[in-house]
Amino acid sequence: MSKLTLKTEGDTHVIVTRRFAAKPETVFRAHTEPKLIQKWMLGPEGWTMPVCISEAKPGGKIRYEWAEGDKPGFYLTGEYLEVEPYSRIVHVERMHMPDPTPDNHVETRFEADGSGTLMTMRMTLPDAETRKAMLDTGMDQGMEASYQRLEELAEKGQLAA
């Protein structure tokens, strides 16, 4: 439907928005259910997610592990702080590449937008240096590749309950 937009705000915030041609319930579930996450949140072509833990409840654990063939991969750990089904997720995450990054506090909203969904993700990093390091990874390209995959799966009806 559309490519993501990424904006910075102040010294520590990153705002990502993207529209999807799918209902908020579908996009929310794709962000919280392990079997669905493993279908789309893969980043660039050729990567897989052999481990996916997503306990979508306050205090629930998050662990995603990515791999590219036999090359060393990386992983993310975190915890859910708030979960409002189909409309909002608040969690804390840290990347391990291999050392852990400082915590990234993430609030993601899913709002009905015509026949689709407007997703708004607000990331709060501890300082400008951490934000710059995160942005310098090219994460927006991996995010968009994943979101295109999510969009295609939704269009094909492969994210249905």
PDB file of C-alpha atoms in Angstrom:
ATOM      1  CA  MET A   1       0.000   0.000   0.000  1.00  0.00           C
ATOM      2  CA  SER A   2       2.769   2.465   0.914  1.00  0.00           C
ATOM      3  CA  LYS A   3       6.380   2.559   1.947  1.00  0.00           C
ATOM      4  CA  LEU A   4       7.249   3.422   5.495  1.00  0.00           C
ATOM      5  CA  THR A   5       8.180   6.931   6.500  1.00  0.00           C
ATOM      6  CA  LEU A   6      10.793   7.477   9.165  1.00  0.00           C
ATOM      7  CA  LYS A   7      11.214  10.765  11.009  1.00  0.00           C
ATOM      8  CA  THR A   8      13.281  11.823  13.970  1.00  0.00           C
ATOM      9  CA  GLU A   9      11.977  13.966  16.796  1.00  0.00           C
ATOM     10  CA  GLY A  10      14.168  15.688  19.359  1.00  0.00           C
ATOM     11  CA  ASP A  11      17.400  13.849  20.173  1.00  0.00           C
ATOM     12  CA  THR A  12      16.012  10.471  21.171  1.00  0.00           C
ATOM     13  CA  HIS A  13      12.870   9.634  19.180  1.00  0.00           C
ATOM     14  CA  VAL A  14      12.230   7.848  15.897  1.00  0.00           C
ATOM     15  CA  ILE A  15       8.720   7.800  14.418  1.00  0.00           C
ATOM     16  CA  VAL A  16       7.892   5.178  11.777  1.00  0.00           C
ATOM     17  CA  THR A  17       4.554   5.208   9.970  1.00  0.00           C
ATOM     18  CA  ARG A  18       3.186   2.865   7.339  1.00  0.00           C
ATOM     19  CA  ARG A  19      -0.201   2.119   5.828  1.00  0.00           C
ATOM     20  CA  PHE A  20      -1.326  -1.449   5.167  1.00  0.00           C
ATOM     21  CA  ALA A  21      -4.181  -2.742   3.030  1.00  0.00           C
ATOM     22  CA  ALA A  22      -5.393  -4.907   5.914  1.00  0.00           C
ATOM     23  CA  LYS A  23      -7.591  -4.432   8.963  1.00  0.00           C
ATOM     24  CA  PRO A  24      -6.024  -3.321  12.277  1.00  0.00           C
ATOM     25  CA  GLU A  25      -6.780  -6.743  13.805  1.00  0.00           C
ATOM     26  CA  THR A  26      -4.771  -8.466  11.055  1.00  0.00           C
ATOM     27  CA  VAL A  27      -1.781  -6.116  11.332  1.00  0.00           C
ATOM     28  CA  PHE A  28      -1.827  -6.302  15.150  1.00  0.00           C
ATOM     29  CA  ARG A  29      -1.925 -10.114  15.110  1.00  0.00           C
ATOM     30  CA  ALA A  30       0.940 -10.158  12.596  1.00  0.00           C
ATOM     31  CA  HIS A  31       2.990  -8.220  15.188  1.00  0.00           C
ATOM     32  CA  THR A  32       2.149 -10.451  18.155  1.00  0.00           C
ATOM     33  CA  GLU A  33       1.585 -14.078  17.069  1.00  0.00           C
ATOM     34  CA  PRO A  34       4.827 -16.078  16.680  1.00  0.00           C
ATOM     35  CA  LYS A  35       3.692 -18.187  13.711  1.00  0.00           C
ATOM     36  CA  LEU A  36       2.729 -15.019  11.832  1.00  0.00           C
ATOM     37  CA  ILE A  37       5.830 -13.020  12.863  1.00  0.00           C
ATOM     38  CA  GLN A  38       8.062 -15.776  11.459  1.00  0.00           C
ATOM     39  CA  LYS A  39       6.382 -15.430   8.053  1.00  0.00           C
ATOM     40  CA  TRP A  40       7.177 -11.756   7.501  1.00  0.00           C
ATOM     41  CA  MET A  41       9.568 -10.127  10.022  1.00  0.00           C
ATOM     42  CA  LEU A  42      12.639 -11.387   8.197  1.00  0.00           C
ATOM     43  CA  GLY A  43      14.361  -8.273   6.912  1.00  0.00           C
ATOM     44  CA  PRO A  44      16.212  -8.577   3.601  1.00  0.00           C
ATOM     45  CA  GLU A  45      15.672 -11.531   1.275  1.00  0.00           C
ATOM     46  CA  GLY A  46      17.471 -14.685   2.378  1.00  0.00           C
ATOM     47  CA  TRP A  47      17.059 -14.232   6.140  1.00  0.00           C
ATOM     48  CA  THR A  48      14.989 -16.521   8.374  1.00  0.00           C
ATOM     49  CA  MET A  49      13.724 -16.392  11.952  1.00  0.00           C
ATOM     50  CA  PRO A  50      14.339 -19.844  13.454  1.00  0.00           C
ATOM     51  CA  VAL A  51      13.408 -18.698  16.986  1.00  0.00           C
ATOM     52  CA  CYS A  52      10.379 -16.542  17.746  1.00  0.00           C
ATOM     53  CA  ILE A  53       9.022 -16.025  21.246  1.00  0.00           C
ATOM     54  CA  SER A  54       6.233 -13.465  21.605  1.00  0.00           C
ATOM     55  CA  GLU A  55       4.188 -13.619  24.808  1.00  0.00           C
ATOM     56  CA  ALA A  56       1.839 -10.730  24.011  1.00  0.00           C
ATOM     57  CA  LYS A  57       0.751  -9.774  27.534  1.00  0.00           C
ATOM     58  CA  PRO A  58       2.133  -7.321  30.101  1.00  0.00           C
ATOM     59  CA  GLY A  59       5.393  -8.811  31.379  1.00  0.00           C
ATOM     60  CA  GLY A  60       5.533 -11.283  28.476  1.00  0.00           C
ATOM     61  CA  LYS A  61       8.883 -12.073  26.900  1.00  0.00           C
ATOM     62  CA  ILE A  62      10.065 -11.338  23.373  1.00  0.00           C
ATOM     63  CA  ARG A  63      12.934 -13.099  21.626  1.00  0.00           C
ATOM     64  CA  TYR A  64      13.517 -13.088  17.876  1.00  0.00           C
ATOM     65  CA  GLU A  65      16.565 -14.763  16.334  1.00  0.00           C
ATOM     66  CA  TRP A  66      17.515 -14.084  12.716  1.00  0.00           C
ATOM     67  CA  ALA A  67      19.888 -16.098  10.546  1.00  0.00           C
ATOM     68  CA  GLU A  68      21.188 -15.880   6.987  1.00  0.00           C
ATOM     69  CA  GLY A  69      22.223 -19.335   5.882  1.00  0.00           C
ATOM     70  CA  ASP A  70      25.286 -20.458   7.822  1.00  0.00           C
ATOM     71  CA  LYS A  71      26.480 -16.912   8.582  1.00  0.00           C
ATOM     72  CA  PRO A  72      26.325 -15.586  12.156  1.00  0.00           C
ATOM     73  CA  GLY A  73      22.998 -13.927  12.848  1.00  0.00           C
ATOM     74  CA  PHE A  74      21.714 -11.651  15.573  1.00  0.00           C
ATOM     75  CA  TYR A  75      18.812 -11.553  17.985  1.00  0.00           C
ATOM     76  CA  LEU A  76      16.462  -9.245  19.845  1.00  0.00           C
ATOM     77  CA  THR A  77      15.127  -9.623  23.382  1.00  0.00           C
ATOM     78  CA  GLY A  78      12.474  -7.612  25.159  1.00  0.00           C
ATOM     79  CA  GLU A  79       9.382  -7.468  27.282  1.00  0.00           C
ATOM     80  CA  TYR A  80       5.815  -6.372  26.669  1.00  0.00           C
ATOM     81  CA  LEU A  81       4.704  -3.550  28.971  1.00  0.00           C
ATOM     82  CA  GLU A  82       1.171  -2.926  27.668  1.00  0.00           C
ATOM     83  CA  VAL A  83      -1.005  -4.765  25.159  1.00  0.00           C
ATOM     84  CA  GLU A  84      -4.360  -3.408  23.983  1.00  0.00           C
ATOM     85  CA  PRO A  85      -5.657  -5.950  21.469  1.00  0.00           C
ATOM     86  CA  TYR A  86      -5.851  -4.701  17.900  1.00  0.00           C
ATOM     87  CA  SER A  87      -4.912  -1.091  18.739  1.00  0.00           C
ATOM     88  CA  ARG A  88      -1.690  -0.655  20.770  1.00  0.00           C
ATOM     89  CA  ILE A  89       1.481  -2.402  21.930  1.00  0.00           C
ATOM     90  CA  VAL A  90       4.137  -0.982  24.255  1.00  0.00           C
ATOM     91  CA  HIS A  91       7.352  -2.923  24.695  1.00  0.00           C
ATOM     92  CA  VAL A  92      11.048  -2.559  25.441  1.00  0.00           C
ATOM     93  CA  GLU A  93      13.595  -4.204  23.162  1.00  0.00           C
ATOM     94  CA  ARG A  94      17.335  -4.537  22.769  1.00  0.00           C
ATOM     95  CA  MET A  95      19.323  -5.905  19.842  1.00  0.00           C
ATOM     96  CA  HIS A  96      22.226  -8.306  20.418  1.00  0.00           C
ATOM     97  CA  MET A  97      24.814  -7.892  17.648  1.00  0.00           C
ATOM     98  CA  PRO A  98      26.443  -9.655  19.549  1.00  0.00           C
ATOM     99  CA  ASP A  99      26.607  -7.181  22.457  1.00  0.00           C
ATOM    100  CA  PRO A 100      23.257  -5.802  23.675  1.00  0.00           C
ATOM    101  CA  THR A 101      22.234  -2.315  22.656  1.00  0.00           C
ATOM    102  CA  PRO A 102      20.664   0.064  25.182  1.00  0.00           C
ATOM    103  CA  ASP A 103      16.914  -0.362  25.670  1.00  0.00           C
ATOM    104  CA  ASN A 104      14.594   0.928  22.969  1.00  0.00           C
ATOM    105  CA  HIS A 105      11.127   1.794  24.336  1.00  0.00           C
ATOM    106  CA  VAL A 106       8.584   1.225  21.540  1.00  0.00           C
ATOM    107  CA  GLU A 107       4.923   2.188  21.325  1.00  0.00           C
ATOM    108  CA  THR A 108       3.064   0.890  18.262  1.00  0.00           C
ATOM    109  CA  ARG A 109      -0.461   1.994  17.372  1.00  0.00           C
ATOM    110  CA  PHE A 110      -2.764   0.381  14.815  1.00  0.00           C
ATOM    111  CA  GLU A 111      -5.562   2.669  13.602  1.00  0.00           C
ATOM    112  CA  ALA A 112      -8.284   1.997  11.052  1.00  0.00           C
ATOM    113  CA  ASP A 113      -7.608   4.062   7.932  1.00  0.00           C
ATOM    114  CA  GLY A 114     -10.318   3.613   5.330  1.00  0.00           C
ATOM    115  CA  SER A 115     -10.220  -0.073   4.426  1.00  0.00           C
ATOM    116  CA  GLY A 116      -6.707  -0.470   5.821  1.00  0.00           C
ATOM    117  CA  THR A 117      -4.526   0.350   8.803  1.00  0.00           C
ATOM    118  CA  LEU A 118      -2.213   3.192   9.698  1.00  0.00           C
ATOM    119  CA  MET A 119       0.577   1.855  11.905  1.00  0.00           C
ATOM    120  CA  THR A 120       2.555   4.406  13.920  1.00  0.00           C
ATOM    121  CA  MET A 121       5.614   3.237  15.828  1.00  0.00           C
ATOM    122  CA  ARG A 122       7.307   5.644  18.257  1.00  0.00           C
ATOM    123  CA  MET A 123      10.740   4.553  19.455  1.00  0.00           C
ATOM    124  CA  THR A 124      12.450   6.253  22.390  1.00  0.00           C
ATOM    125  CA  LEU A 125      16.180   5.725  22.777  1.00  0.00           C
ATOM    126  CA  PRO A 126      18.274   6.745  25.805  1.00  0.00           C
ATOM    127  CA  ASP A 127      20.376   9.331  23.937  1.00  0.00           C
ATOM    128  CA  ALA A 128      21.223  10.847  20.538  1.00  0.00           C
ATOM    129  CA  GLU A 129      24.291   8.617  20.104  1.00  0.00           C
ATOM    130  CA  THR A 130      22.248   5.435  20.506  1.00  0.00           C
ATOM    131  CA  ARG A 131      19.616   6.721  18.071  1.00  0.00           C
ATOM    132  CA  LYS A 132      22.294   7.582  15.484  1.00  0.00           C
ATOM    133  CA  ALA A 133      23.898   4.139  15.825  1.00  0.00           C
ATOM    134  CA  MET A 134      20.490   2.477  15.334  1.00  0.00           C
ATOM    135  CA  LEU A 135      19.649   4.571  12.265  1.00  0.00           C
ATOM    136  CA  ASP A 136      23.116   3.950  10.787  1.00  0.00           C
ATOM    137  CA  THR A 137      22.371   0.201  10.586  1.00  0.00           C
ATOM    138  CA  GLY A 138      19.983   0.796   7.659  1.00  0.00           C
ATOM    139  CA  MET A 139      17.164  -0.666   9.735  1.00  0.00           C
ATOM    140  CA  ASP A 140      14.547   1.177   7.671  1.00  0.00           C
ATOM    141  CA  GLN A 141      15.440  -0.933   4.608  1.00  0.00           C
ATOM    142  CA  GLY A 142      15.053  -4.194   6.526  1.00  0.00           C
ATOM    143  CA  MET A 143      11.824  -2.941   8.096  1.00  0.00           C
ATOM    144  CA  GLU A 144      10.344  -2.011   4.703  1.00  0.00           C
ATOM    145  CA  ALA A 145      11.365  -5.351   3.172  1.00  0.00           C
ATOM    146  CA  SER A 146       9.551  -7.065   6.050  1.00  0.00           C
ATOM    147  CA  TYR A 147       6.502  -4.799   5.779  1.00  0.00           C
ATOM    148  CA  GLN A 148       6.235  -5.513   2.050  1.00  0.00           C
ATOM    149  CA  ARG A 149       6.225  -9.213   2.914  1.00  0.00           C
ATOM    150  CA  LEU A 150       3.492  -8.630   5.549  1.00  0.00           C
ATOM    151  CA  GLU A 151       1.427  -6.705   2.961  1.00  0.00           C
ATOM    152  CA  GLU A 152       1.762  -9.521   0.407  1.00  0.00           C
ATOM    153  CA  LEU A 153       0.741 -12.170   2.945  1.00  0.00           C
ATOM    154  CA  ALA A 154      -2.282 -10.092   3.974  1.00  0.00           C
ATOM    155  CA  GLU A 155      -3.328  -9.640   0.336  1.00  0.00           C
ATOM    156  CA  LYS A 156      -3.127 -13.408  -0.177  1.00  0.00           C
ATOM    157  CA  GLY A 157      -5.174 -14.072   2.967  1.00  0.00           C
ATOM    158  CA  GLN A 158      -2.256 -15.896   4.614  1.00  0.00           C
ATOM    159  CA  LEU A 159      -2.553 -13.992   7.898  1.00  0.00           C
ATOM    160  CA  ALA A 160      -6.105 -15.100   8.651  1.00  0.00           C
ATOM    161  CA  ALA A 161      -6.932 -16.614  12.045  1.00  0.00           C
TER     162      ALA A 161
END
